[in-house]
Short mmCIF file of C-alpha atoms in Angstrom, two decimals:
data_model
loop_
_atom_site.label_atom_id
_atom_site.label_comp_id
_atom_site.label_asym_id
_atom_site.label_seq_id
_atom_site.Cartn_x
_atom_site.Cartn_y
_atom_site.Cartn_z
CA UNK A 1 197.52 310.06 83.93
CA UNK A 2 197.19 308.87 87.18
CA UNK A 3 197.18 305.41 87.78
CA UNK A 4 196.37 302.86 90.82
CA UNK A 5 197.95 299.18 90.72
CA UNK A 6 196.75 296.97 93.22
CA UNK A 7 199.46 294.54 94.62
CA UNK A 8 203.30 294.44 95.00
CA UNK A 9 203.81 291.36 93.15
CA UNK A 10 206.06 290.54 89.96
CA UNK A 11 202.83 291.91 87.78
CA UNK A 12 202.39 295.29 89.80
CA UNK A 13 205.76 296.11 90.12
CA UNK A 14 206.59 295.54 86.23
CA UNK A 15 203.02 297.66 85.38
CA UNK A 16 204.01 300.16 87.37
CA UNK A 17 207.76 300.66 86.08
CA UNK A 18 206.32 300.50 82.57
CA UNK A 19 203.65 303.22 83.21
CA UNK A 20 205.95 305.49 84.85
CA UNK A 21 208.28 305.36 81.81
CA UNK A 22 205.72 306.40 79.75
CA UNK A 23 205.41 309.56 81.96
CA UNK A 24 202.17 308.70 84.27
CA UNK A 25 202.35 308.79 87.55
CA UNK A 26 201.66 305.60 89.48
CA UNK A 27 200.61 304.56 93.03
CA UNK A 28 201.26 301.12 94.59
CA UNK A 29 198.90 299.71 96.78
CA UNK A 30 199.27 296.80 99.56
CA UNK A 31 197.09 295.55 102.66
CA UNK A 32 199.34 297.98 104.81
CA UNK A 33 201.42 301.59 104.44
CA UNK A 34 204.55 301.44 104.41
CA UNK A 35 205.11 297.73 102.43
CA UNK A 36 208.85 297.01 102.12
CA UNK A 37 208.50 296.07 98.66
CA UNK A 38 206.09 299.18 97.53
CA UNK A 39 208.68 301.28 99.50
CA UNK A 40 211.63 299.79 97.42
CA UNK A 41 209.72 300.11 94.37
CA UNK A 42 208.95 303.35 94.96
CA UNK A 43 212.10 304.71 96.09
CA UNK A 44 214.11 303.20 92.62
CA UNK A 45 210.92 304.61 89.90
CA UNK A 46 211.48 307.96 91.02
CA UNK A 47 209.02 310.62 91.66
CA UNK A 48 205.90 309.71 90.14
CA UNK A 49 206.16 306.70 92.15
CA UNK A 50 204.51 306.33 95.33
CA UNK A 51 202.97 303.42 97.46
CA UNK A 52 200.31 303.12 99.94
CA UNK A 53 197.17 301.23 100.95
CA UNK A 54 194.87 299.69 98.68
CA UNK A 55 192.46 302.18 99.38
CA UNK A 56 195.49 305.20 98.92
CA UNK A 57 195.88 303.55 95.40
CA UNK A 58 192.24 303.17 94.50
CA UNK A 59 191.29 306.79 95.71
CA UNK A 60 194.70 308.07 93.64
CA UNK A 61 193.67 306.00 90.43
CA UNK A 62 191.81 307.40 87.68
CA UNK A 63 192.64 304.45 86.41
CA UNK A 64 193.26 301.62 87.98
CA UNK A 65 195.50 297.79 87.56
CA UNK A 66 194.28 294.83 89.60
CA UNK A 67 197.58 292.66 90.16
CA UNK A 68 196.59 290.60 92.87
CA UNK A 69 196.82 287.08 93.70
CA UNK A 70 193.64 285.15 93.15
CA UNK A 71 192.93 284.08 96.08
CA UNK A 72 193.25 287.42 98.31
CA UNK A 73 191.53 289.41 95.54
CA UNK A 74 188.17 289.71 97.25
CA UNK A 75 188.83 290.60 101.10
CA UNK A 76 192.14 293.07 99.07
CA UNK A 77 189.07 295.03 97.35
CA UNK A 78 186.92 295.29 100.77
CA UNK A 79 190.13 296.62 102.15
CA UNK A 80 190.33 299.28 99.26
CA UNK A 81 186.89 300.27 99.46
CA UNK A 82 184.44 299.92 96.28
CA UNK A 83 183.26 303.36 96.68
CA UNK A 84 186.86 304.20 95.42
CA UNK A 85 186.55 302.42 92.10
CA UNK A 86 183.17 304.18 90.78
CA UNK A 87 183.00 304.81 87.56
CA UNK A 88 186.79 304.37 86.95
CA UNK A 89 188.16 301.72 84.22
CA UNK A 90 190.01 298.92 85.89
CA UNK A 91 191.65 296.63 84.46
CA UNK A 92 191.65 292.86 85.94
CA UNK A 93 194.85 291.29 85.71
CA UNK A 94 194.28 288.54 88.47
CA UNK A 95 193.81 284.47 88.10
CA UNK A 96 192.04 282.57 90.65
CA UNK A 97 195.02 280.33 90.53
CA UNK A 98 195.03 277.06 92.87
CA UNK A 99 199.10 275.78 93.68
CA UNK A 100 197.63 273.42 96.50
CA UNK A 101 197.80 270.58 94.66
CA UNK A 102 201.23 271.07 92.65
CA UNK A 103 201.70 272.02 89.60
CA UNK A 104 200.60 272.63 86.39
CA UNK A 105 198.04 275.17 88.85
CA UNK A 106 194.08 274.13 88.71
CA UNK A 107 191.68 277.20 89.45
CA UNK A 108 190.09 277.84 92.99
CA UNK A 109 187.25 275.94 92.60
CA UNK A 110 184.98 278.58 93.77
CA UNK A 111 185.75 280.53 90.31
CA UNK A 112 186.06 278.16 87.83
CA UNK A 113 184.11 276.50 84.41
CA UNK A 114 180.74 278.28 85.69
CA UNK A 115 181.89 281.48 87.60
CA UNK A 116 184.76 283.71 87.50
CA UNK A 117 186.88 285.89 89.55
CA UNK A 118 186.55 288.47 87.01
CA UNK A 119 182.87 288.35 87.51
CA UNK A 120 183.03 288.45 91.35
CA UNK A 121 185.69 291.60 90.83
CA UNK A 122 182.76 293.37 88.95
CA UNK A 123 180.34 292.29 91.48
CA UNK A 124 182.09 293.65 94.27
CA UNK A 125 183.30 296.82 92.40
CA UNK A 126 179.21 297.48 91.42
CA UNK A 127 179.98 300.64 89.77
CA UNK A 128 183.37 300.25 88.15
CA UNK A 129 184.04 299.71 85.06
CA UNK A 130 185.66 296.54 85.05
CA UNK A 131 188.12 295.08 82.02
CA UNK A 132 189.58 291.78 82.21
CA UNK A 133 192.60 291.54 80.53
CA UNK A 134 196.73 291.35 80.17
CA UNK A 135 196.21 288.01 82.36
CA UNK A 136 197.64 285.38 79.85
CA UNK A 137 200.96 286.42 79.69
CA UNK A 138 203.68 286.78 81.30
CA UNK A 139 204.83 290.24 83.15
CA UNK A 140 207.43 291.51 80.98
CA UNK A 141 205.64 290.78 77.82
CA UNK A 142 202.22 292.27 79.18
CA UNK A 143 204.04 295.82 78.96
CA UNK A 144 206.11 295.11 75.59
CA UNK A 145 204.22 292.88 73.18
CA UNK A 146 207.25 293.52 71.00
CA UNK A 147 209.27 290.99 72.87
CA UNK A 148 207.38 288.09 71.05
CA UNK A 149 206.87 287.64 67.45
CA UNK A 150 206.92 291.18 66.26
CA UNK A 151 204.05 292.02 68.55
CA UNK A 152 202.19 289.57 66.56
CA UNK A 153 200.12 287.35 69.10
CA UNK A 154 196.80 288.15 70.71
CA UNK A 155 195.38 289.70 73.86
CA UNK A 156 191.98 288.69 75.15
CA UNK A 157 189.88 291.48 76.90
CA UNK A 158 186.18 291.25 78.58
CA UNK A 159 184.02 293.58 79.91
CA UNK A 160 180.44 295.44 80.17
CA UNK A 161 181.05 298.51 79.25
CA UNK A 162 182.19 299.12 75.31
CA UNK A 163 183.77 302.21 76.12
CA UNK A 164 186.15 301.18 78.93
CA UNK A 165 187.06 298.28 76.38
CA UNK A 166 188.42 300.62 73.89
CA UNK A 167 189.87 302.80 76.56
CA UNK A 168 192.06 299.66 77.70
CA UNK A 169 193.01 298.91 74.02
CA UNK A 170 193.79 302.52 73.11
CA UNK A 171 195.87 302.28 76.64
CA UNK A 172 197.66 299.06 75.59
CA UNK A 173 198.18 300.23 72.16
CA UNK A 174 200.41 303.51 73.44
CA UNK A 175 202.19 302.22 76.31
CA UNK A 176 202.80 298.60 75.96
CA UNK A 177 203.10 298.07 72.01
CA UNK A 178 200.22 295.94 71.59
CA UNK A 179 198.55 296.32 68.19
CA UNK A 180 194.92 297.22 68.35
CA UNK A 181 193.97 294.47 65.77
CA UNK A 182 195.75 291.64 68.01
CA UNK A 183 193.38 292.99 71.28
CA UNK A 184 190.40 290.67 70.66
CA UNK A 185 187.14 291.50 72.48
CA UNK A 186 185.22 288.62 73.70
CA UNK A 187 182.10 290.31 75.13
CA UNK A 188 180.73 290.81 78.60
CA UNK A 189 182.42 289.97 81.77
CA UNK A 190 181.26 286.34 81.61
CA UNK A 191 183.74 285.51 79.49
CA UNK A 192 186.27 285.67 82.06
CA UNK A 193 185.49 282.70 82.45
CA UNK A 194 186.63 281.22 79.34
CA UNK A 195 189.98 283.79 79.45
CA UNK A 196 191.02 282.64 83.12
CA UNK A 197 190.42 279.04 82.46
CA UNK A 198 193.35 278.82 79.80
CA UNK A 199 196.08 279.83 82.17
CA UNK A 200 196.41 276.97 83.51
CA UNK A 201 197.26 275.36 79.92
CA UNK A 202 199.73 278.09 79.66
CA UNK A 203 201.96 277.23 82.83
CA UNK A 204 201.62 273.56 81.19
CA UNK A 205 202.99 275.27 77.82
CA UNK A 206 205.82 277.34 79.94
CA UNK A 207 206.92 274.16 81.16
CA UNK A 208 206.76 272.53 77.63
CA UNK A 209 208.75 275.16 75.82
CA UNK A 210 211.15 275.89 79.44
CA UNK A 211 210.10 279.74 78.81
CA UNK A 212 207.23 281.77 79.93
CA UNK A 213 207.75 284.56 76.90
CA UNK A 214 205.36 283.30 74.44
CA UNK A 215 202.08 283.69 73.35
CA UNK A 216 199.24 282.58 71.28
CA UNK A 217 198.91 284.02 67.86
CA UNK A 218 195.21 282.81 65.79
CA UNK A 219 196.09 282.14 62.75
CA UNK A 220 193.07 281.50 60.01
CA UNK B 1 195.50 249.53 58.72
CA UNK B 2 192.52 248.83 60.59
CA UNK B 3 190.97 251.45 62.62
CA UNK B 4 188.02 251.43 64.79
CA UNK B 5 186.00 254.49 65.44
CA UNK B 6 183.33 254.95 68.15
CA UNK B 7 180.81 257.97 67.46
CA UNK B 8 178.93 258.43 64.01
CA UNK B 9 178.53 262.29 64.49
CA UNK B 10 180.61 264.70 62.20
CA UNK B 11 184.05 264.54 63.95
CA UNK B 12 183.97 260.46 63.69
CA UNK B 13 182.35 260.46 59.80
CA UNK B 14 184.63 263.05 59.18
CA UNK B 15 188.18 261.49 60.48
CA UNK B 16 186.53 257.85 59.05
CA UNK B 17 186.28 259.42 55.58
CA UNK B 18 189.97 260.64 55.86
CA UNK B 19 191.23 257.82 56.84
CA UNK B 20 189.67 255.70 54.21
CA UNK B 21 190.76 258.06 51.32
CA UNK B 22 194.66 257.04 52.92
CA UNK B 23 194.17 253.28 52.43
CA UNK B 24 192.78 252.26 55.09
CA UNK B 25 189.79 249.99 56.86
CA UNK B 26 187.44 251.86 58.82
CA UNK B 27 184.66 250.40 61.10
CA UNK B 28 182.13 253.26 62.32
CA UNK B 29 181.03 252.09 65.96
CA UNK B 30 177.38 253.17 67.40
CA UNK B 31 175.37 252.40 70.23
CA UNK B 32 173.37 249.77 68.08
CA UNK B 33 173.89 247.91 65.27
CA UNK B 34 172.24 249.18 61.94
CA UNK B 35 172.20 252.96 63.12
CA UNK B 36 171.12 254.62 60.14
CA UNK B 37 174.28 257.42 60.06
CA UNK B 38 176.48 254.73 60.50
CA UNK B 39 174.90 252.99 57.83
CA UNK B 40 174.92 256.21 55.21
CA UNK B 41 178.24 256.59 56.22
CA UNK B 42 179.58 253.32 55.01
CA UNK B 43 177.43 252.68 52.00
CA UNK B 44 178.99 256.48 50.73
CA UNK B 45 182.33 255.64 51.99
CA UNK B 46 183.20 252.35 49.42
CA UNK B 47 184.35 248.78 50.60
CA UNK B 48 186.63 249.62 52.89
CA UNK B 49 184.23 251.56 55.28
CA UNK B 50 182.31 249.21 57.79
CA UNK B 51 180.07 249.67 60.96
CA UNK B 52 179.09 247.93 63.97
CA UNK B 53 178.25 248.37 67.50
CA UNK B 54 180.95 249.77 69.83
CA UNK B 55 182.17 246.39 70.93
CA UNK B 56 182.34 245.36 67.01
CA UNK B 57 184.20 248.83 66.23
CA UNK B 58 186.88 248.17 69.43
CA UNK B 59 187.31 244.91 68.25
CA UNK B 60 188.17 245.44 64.74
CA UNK B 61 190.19 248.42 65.40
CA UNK B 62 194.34 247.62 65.43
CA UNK B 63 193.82 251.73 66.62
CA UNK B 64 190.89 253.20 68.08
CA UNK B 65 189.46 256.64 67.68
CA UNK B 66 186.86 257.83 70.54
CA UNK B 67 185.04 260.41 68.76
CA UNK B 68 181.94 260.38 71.59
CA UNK B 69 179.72 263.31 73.24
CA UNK B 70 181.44 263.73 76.46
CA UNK B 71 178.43 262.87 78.61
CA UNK B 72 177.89 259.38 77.23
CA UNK B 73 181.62 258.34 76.74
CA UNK B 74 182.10 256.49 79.67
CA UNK B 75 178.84 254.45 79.22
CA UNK B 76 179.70 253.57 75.41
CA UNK B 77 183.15 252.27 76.54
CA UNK B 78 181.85 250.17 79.09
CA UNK B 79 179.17 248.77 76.52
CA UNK B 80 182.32 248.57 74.25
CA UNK B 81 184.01 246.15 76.40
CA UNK B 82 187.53 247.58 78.08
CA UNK B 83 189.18 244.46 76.86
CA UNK B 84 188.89 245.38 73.44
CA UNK B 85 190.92 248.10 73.53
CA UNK B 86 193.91 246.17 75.64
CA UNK B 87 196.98 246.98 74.31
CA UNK B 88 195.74 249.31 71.54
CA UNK B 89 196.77 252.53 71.18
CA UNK B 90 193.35 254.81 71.69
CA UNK B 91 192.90 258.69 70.32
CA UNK B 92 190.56 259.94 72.51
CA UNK B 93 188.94 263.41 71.00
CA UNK B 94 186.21 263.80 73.31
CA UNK B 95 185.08 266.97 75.23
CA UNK B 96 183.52 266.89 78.19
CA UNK B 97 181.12 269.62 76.72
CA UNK B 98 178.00 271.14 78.95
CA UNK B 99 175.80 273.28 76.91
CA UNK B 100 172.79 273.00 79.45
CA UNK B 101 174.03 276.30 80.08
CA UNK B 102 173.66 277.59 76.97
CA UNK B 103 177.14 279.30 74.81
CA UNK B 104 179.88 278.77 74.70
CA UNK B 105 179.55 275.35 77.04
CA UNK B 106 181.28 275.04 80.25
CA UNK B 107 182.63 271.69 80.97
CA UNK B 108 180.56 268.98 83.06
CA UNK B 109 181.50 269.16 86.31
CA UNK B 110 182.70 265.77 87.54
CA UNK B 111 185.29 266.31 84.57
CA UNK B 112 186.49 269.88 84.91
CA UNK B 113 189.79 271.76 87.00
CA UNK B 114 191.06 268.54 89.15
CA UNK B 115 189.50 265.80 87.14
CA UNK B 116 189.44 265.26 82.81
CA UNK B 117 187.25 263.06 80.71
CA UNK B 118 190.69 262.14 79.07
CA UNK B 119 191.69 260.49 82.69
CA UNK B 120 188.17 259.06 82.64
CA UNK B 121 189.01 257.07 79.73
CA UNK B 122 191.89 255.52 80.86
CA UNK B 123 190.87 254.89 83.97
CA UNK B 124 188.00 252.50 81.79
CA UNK B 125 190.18 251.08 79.40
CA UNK B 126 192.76 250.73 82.13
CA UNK B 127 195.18 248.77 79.83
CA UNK B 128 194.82 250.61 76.44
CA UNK B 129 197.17 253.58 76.21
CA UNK B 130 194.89 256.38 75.72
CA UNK B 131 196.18 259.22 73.95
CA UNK B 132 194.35 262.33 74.22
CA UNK B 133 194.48 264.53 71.24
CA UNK B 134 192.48 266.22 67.86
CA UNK B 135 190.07 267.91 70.43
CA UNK B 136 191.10 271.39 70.00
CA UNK B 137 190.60 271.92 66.32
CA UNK B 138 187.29 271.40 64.42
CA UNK B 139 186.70 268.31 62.66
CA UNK B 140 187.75 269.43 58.83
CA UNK B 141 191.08 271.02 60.45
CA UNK B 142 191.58 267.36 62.35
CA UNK B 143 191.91 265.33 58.71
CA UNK B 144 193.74 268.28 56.99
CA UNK B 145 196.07 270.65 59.07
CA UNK B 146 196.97 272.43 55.86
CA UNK B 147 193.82 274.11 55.92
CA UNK B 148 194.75 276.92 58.10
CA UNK B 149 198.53 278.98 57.97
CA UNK B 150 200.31 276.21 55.56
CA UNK B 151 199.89 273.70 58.22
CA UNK B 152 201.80 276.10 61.04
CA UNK B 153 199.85 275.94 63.94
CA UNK B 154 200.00 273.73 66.89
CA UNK B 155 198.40 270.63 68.12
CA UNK B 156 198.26 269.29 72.13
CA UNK B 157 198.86 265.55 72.99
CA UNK B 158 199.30 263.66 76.25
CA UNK B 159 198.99 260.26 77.61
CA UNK B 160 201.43 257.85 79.96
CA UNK B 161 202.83 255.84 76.98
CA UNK B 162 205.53 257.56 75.31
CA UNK B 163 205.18 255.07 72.08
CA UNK B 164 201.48 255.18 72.05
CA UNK B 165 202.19 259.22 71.39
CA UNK B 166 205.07 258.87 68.96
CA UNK B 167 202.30 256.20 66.93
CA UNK B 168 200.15 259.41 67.18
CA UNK B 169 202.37 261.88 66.02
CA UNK B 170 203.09 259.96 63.12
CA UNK B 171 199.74 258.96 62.03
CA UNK B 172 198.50 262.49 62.29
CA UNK B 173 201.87 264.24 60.12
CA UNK B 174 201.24 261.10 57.27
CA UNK B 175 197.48 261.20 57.53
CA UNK B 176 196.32 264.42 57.96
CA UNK B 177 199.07 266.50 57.41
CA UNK B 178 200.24 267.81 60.60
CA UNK B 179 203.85 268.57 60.97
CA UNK B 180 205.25 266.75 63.62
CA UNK B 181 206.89 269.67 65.48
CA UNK B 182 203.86 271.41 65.79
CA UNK B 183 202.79 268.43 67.71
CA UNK B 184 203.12 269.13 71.69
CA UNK B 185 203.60 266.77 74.19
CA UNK B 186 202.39 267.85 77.57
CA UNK B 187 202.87 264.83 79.46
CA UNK B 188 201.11 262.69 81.21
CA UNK B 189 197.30 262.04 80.64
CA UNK B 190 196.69 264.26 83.51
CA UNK B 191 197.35 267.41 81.08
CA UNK B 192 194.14 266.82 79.94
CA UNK B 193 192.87 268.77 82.10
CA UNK B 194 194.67 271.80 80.41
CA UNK B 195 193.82 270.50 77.16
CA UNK B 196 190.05 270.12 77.77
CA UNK B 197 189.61 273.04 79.38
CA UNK B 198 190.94 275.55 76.80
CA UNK B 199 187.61 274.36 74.49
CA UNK B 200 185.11 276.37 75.73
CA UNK B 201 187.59 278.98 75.33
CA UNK B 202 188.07 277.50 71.59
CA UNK B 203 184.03 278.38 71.30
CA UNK B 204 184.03 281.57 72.70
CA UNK B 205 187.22 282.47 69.94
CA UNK B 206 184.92 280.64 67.31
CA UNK B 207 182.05 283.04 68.28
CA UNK B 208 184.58 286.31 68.21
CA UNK B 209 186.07 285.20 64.69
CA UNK B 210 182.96 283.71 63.02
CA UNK B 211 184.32 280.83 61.82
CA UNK B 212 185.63 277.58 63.36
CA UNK B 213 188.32 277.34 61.02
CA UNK B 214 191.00 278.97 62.76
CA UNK B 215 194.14 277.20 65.30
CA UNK B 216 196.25 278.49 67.70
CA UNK B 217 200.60 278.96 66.63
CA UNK B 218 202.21 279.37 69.92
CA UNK B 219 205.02 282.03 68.90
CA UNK B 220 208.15 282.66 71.16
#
């Protein structure tokens, strides 16, 4: 498969290593060509890995990874162009995190408790099909669930579109060892709300516990 | 020991009732005297089960349990009287709960992201030290943490007085059966900002899993 990741960061760079492991081919896209860190990454993943522009990365996807920093998220898609995302699954991996005032992180206040930047990414990509999701863990456990507990923990996924949420399951299920069952489905894109607003508890619960590989497991 | 508890709905009847069954006096604490839960409640509950106003409750209470709606907390502890609650160590369990939305709730505004009820509170009962805790887990799973996974699932805390939470801890592991190291300790009273703002989150999982009876175990 062909797969678009948006953003250079920690999260793209470990998505895109993952996916290309599992034999799909992967673009890398930043605000310009030529990014020293997409051209690093692309050089050392071999040759289904390439880099270019958010819109090279979008247009290449026919699937595409969101792994953008909250904050730049918006003016990153204008850049990429939503005509490039139509009717593709993407998956949201961002958090509208807010470092300003130290940390434990609070959420940019312009998506937070009654909007979402998962809701603004399927606003501005109108005709994508838009799955929040992987963003409440860390990297290296969002593309081995195995690392933690026997896989045993839970995911939280929202979106509009049924479909494109079992797509992303099926997807984590085969390339990043999550089980299905753990993938919990919390409805419509609205709920990104709820999903985004627990992260920063989580950076509160990496510095409790001194390690970011953990997760949350329901128990019942 | 004798514990005060402000709020007659189910989470303060419920943690009243517990309490009483361990020994202990309870005084149920309402906006006016005579309130006919309150009253129920104590006539049901045998001679060591009182109520009173919210000063009366404070008063009696060697501990204090705020068991309030969000949205009228800070106006029952100032009818309470903040020096009731000098020196004492205070659970608060509140949520700072907005369902004018509809479901799940987001939080009210003026305590959501940079701001908690929990900091609210101890800003009011500025020399109490305010513990904020039990507000995560419905009100059955607060008096009996055996009730879901053999007691193995994990409970949030924080508040500036490093006693006040070990007083906690203890009272909750020989009260209600919570095992102390599944007791966190995020810090300060500022955490409660994480630890609020993972509820409507709570509802939304509640809504997913159709039942409320379900916790979080934070696996590594």
């Amino acid at each position: 498969m062909k797969i678009g990741i948006l953003g250079t960061g920690a999260v793209g760079q470990t998505i895109g290593a993952a996916l290309i492991a599992k034999g799909h081919e992967v673009m890398l896209g930043s605000r310009t060509a030529g990014n020293e860190k997409a051209n690093n990454w692309a050089t050392t993943n071999g040759t289904k890995a390439s880099n270019g522009t958010f819109a090279d990365a979008a247009k290449f996807g026919e699937l595409i990874f969101i792994c953008l920093n909250g904050s730049v998220t918006p003016v990153a898609l204008q850049q990429a162009g939503a005509e490039n995302f139509n009717d593709k699954v993407v998956i949201d991996v961002t958090n509208p995190l807010d470092f300003s005032h130290g940390m434990p992180p609070s959420l940019l206040p312009q998506y937070c408790n009654t909007y979402s930047l998962g809701e603004e990414v399927q606003k501005l990509l109108h005709d994508a099909k838009v799955v929040k999701g992987l963003n409440t863990v860390t990297a290296n456990l969002m593309v081995n669930a195995t690392l933690v507990n026997n896989a045993d923990h839970n995911l939280f996924i929202c979106g509009n579109d049924a479909d494109a949420k079992n797509a992303v399951r099926k997807l984590l299920a085969e390339n990043f060892n999550w089980k299905p069952e753990n993938i919990l489905d919390f409805g419509d894109i609205k709920s990104a709300r709820l999903t985004e607003a627990i992260v920063p508890f989580w950076v509160g619960a990496m510095q409790v516990l001194g390690t970011p590989m953990f997760n949350y497991l329901i128990v019942k």
